[in-house]
Tab-separated table of C-alpha atoms in Angstrom:
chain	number	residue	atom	x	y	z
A	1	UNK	CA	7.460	-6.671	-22.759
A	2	UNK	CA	10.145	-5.535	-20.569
A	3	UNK	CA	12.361	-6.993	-17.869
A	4	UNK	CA	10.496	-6.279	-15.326
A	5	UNK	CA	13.069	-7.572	-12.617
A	6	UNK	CA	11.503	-7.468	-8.941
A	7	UNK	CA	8.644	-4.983	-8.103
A	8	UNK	CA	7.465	-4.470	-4.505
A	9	UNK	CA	4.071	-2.402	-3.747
A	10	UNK	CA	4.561	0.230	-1.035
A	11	UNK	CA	0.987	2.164	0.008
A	12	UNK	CA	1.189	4.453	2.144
A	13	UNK	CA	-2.068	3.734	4.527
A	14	UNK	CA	-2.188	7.025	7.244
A	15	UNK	CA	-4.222	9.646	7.265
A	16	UNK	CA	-6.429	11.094	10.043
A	17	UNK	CA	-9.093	11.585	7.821
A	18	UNK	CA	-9.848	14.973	9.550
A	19	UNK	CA	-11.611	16.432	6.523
A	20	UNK	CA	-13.547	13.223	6.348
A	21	UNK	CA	-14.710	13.526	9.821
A	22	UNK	CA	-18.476	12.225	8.761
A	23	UNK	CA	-17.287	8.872	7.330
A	24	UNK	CA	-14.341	8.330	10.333
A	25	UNK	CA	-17.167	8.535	12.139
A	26	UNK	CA	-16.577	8.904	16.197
A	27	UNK	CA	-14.796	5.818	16.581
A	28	UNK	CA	-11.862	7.547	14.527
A	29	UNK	CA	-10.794	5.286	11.992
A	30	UNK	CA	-8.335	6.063	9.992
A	31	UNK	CA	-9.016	7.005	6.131
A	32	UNK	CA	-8.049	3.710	4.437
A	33	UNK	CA	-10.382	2.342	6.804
A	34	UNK	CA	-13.444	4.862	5.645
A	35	UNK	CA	-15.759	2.171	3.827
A	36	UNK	CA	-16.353	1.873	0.037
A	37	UNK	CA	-19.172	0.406	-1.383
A	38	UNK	CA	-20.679	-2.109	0.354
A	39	UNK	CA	-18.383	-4.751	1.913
A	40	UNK	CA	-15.100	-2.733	1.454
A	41	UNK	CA	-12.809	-0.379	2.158
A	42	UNK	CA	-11.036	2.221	0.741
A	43	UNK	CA	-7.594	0.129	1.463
A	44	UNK	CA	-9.265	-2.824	-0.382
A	45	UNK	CA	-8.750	-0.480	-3.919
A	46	UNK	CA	-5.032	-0.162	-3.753
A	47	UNK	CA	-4.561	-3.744	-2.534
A	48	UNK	CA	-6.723	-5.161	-5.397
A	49	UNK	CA	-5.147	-3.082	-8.246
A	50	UNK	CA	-1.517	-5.012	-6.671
A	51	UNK	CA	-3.299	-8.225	-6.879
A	52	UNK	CA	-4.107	-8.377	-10.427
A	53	UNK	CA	-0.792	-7.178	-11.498
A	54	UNK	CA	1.516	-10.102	-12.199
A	55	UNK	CA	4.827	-8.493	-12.149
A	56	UNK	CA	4.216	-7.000	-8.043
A	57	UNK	CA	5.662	-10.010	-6.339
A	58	UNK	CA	4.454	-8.334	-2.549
A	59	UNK	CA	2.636	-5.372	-0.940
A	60	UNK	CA	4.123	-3.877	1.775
A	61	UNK	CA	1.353	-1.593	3.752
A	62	UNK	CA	3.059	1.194	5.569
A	63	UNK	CA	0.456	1.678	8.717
A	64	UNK	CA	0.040	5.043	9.826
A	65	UNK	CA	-3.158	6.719	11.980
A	66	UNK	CA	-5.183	4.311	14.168
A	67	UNK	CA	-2.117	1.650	12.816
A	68	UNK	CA	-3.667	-1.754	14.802
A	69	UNK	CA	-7.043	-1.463	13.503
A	70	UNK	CA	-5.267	-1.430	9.416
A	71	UNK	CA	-3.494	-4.110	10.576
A	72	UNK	CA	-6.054	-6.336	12.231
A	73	UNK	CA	-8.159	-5.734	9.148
A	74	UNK	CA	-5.041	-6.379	6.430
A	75	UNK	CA	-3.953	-9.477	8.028
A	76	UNK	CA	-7.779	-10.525	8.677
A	77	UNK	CA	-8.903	-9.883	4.857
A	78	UNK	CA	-5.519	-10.712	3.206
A	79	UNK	CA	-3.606	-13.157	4.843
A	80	UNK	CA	-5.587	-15.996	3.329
A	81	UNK	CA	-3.704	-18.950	1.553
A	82	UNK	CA	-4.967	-18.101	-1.762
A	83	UNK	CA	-4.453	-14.704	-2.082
A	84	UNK	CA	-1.865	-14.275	-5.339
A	85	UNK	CA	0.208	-11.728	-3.398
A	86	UNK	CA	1.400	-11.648	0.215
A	87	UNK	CA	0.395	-8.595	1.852
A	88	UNK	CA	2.274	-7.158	5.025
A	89	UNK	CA	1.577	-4.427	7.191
A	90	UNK	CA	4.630	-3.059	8.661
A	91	UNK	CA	4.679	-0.783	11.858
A	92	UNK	CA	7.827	1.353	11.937
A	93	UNK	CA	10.924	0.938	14.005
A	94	UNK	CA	10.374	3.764	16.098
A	95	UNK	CA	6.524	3.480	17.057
A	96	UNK	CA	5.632	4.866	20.030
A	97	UNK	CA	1.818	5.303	20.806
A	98	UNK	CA	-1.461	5.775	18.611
A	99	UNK	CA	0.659	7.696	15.903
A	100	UNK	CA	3.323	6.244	13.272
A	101	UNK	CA	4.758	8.326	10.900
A	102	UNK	CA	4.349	12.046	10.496
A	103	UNK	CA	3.123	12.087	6.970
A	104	UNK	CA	3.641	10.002	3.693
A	105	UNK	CA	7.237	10.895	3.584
A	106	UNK	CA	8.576	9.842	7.389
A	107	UNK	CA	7.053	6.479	6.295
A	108	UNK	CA	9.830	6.261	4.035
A	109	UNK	CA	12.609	7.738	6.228
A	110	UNK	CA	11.229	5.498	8.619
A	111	UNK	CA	11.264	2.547	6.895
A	112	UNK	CA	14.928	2.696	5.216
A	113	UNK	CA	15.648	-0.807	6.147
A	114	UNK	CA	13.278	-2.016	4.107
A	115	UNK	CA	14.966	-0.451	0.616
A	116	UNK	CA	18.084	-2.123	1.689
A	117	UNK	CA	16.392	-5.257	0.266
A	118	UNK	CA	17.573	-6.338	-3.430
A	119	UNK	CA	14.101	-4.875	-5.146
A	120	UNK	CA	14.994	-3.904	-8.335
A	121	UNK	CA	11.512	-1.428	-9.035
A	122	UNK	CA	8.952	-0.044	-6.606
A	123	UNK	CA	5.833	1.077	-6.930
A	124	UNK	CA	4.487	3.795	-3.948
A	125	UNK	CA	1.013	4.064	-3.902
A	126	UNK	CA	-1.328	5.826	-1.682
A	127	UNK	CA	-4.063	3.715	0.739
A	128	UNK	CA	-7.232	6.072	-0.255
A	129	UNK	CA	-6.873	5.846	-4.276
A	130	UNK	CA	-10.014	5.225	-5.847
A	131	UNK	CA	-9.612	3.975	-9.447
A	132	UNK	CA	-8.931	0.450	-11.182
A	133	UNK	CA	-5.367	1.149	-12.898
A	134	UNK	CA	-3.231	-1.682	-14.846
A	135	UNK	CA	0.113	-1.646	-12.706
A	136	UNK	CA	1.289	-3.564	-15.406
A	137	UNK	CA	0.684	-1.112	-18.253
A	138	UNK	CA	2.750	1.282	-16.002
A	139	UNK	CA	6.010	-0.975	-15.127
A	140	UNK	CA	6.727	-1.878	-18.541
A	141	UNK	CA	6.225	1.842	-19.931
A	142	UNK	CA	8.756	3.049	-17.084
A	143	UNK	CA	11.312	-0.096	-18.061
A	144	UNK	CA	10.974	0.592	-21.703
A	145	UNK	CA	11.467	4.270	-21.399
A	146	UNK	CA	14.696	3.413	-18.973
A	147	UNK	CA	12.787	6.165	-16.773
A	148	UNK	CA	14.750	6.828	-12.750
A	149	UNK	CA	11.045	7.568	-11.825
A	150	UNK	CA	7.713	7.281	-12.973
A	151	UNK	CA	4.691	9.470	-11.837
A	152	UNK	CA	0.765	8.284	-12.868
A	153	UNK	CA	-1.774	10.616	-11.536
């Protein structure tokens, strides 16, 4: 197994949902907030994969449409003292009004401050993935290929 050093989850949680208009529903909540199954929603995938990886130290949540409702939910659902992983939701520096960023890449020109951190790996994952993957299974192939950037899809 490889070094792992530090690895910090980034998801990427926006989305109007526009072409899911039926499940937003007309109280327009934003995609990650569209439920799954019965008790969830589709946030609750991403988050879980992070939680049963043991190398992601923390999740960083990068709110984006209908932002206070994610983060009312995030810090009601994981904020809990035995949660493994601490999950934050992070508004961006320059939010002004009911929208955030203006896509999945302002979140990250947005958010710059945070990568001046010491993180040695991070992981960028989208809010409405729908799959059970082994994070773990995917740092150490990208540390023991010496990869600058792995992409799963």
């Amino acid at each position: 197994m490889a070094n792992h050093g530090k690895v910090r989850a980034f998801i990427t949680a926006g989305g109007k949902g526009t072409r899911l208009r039926v499940f937003v529903g007309p109280n327009r909540r934003s995609k990650p907030m569209v439920p799954f199954g019965s008790q969830y929603r589709l946030i609750d995938v991403g988050v879980s994969n992070c939680q049963y990886s043991k190398w992601i130290d923390q999740v960083e949540v990068f709110l984006q449409a209908v932002p206070n409702q994610l983060k009312n939910y995030l810090e009601a659902t994981y904020s809990h003292h035995w949660m493994p992983k601490k999950v934050r939701a992070q508004l961006p520096p320059m939010y002004h009004g009911p929208e955030c960023f203006a896509g999945s890449a302002d979140t990250f020109r947005q958010s710059a401050w945070i990568f001046q951190e010491k993180i040695d790996n991070f992981l960028i994952l989208s809010a409405d993935q729908v799959y059970r993957m082994d994070f773990d299974q995917l740092i150490n192939h990208h540390l023991e290929q010496k990869a600058d950037i792995t992409i799963a899809v």
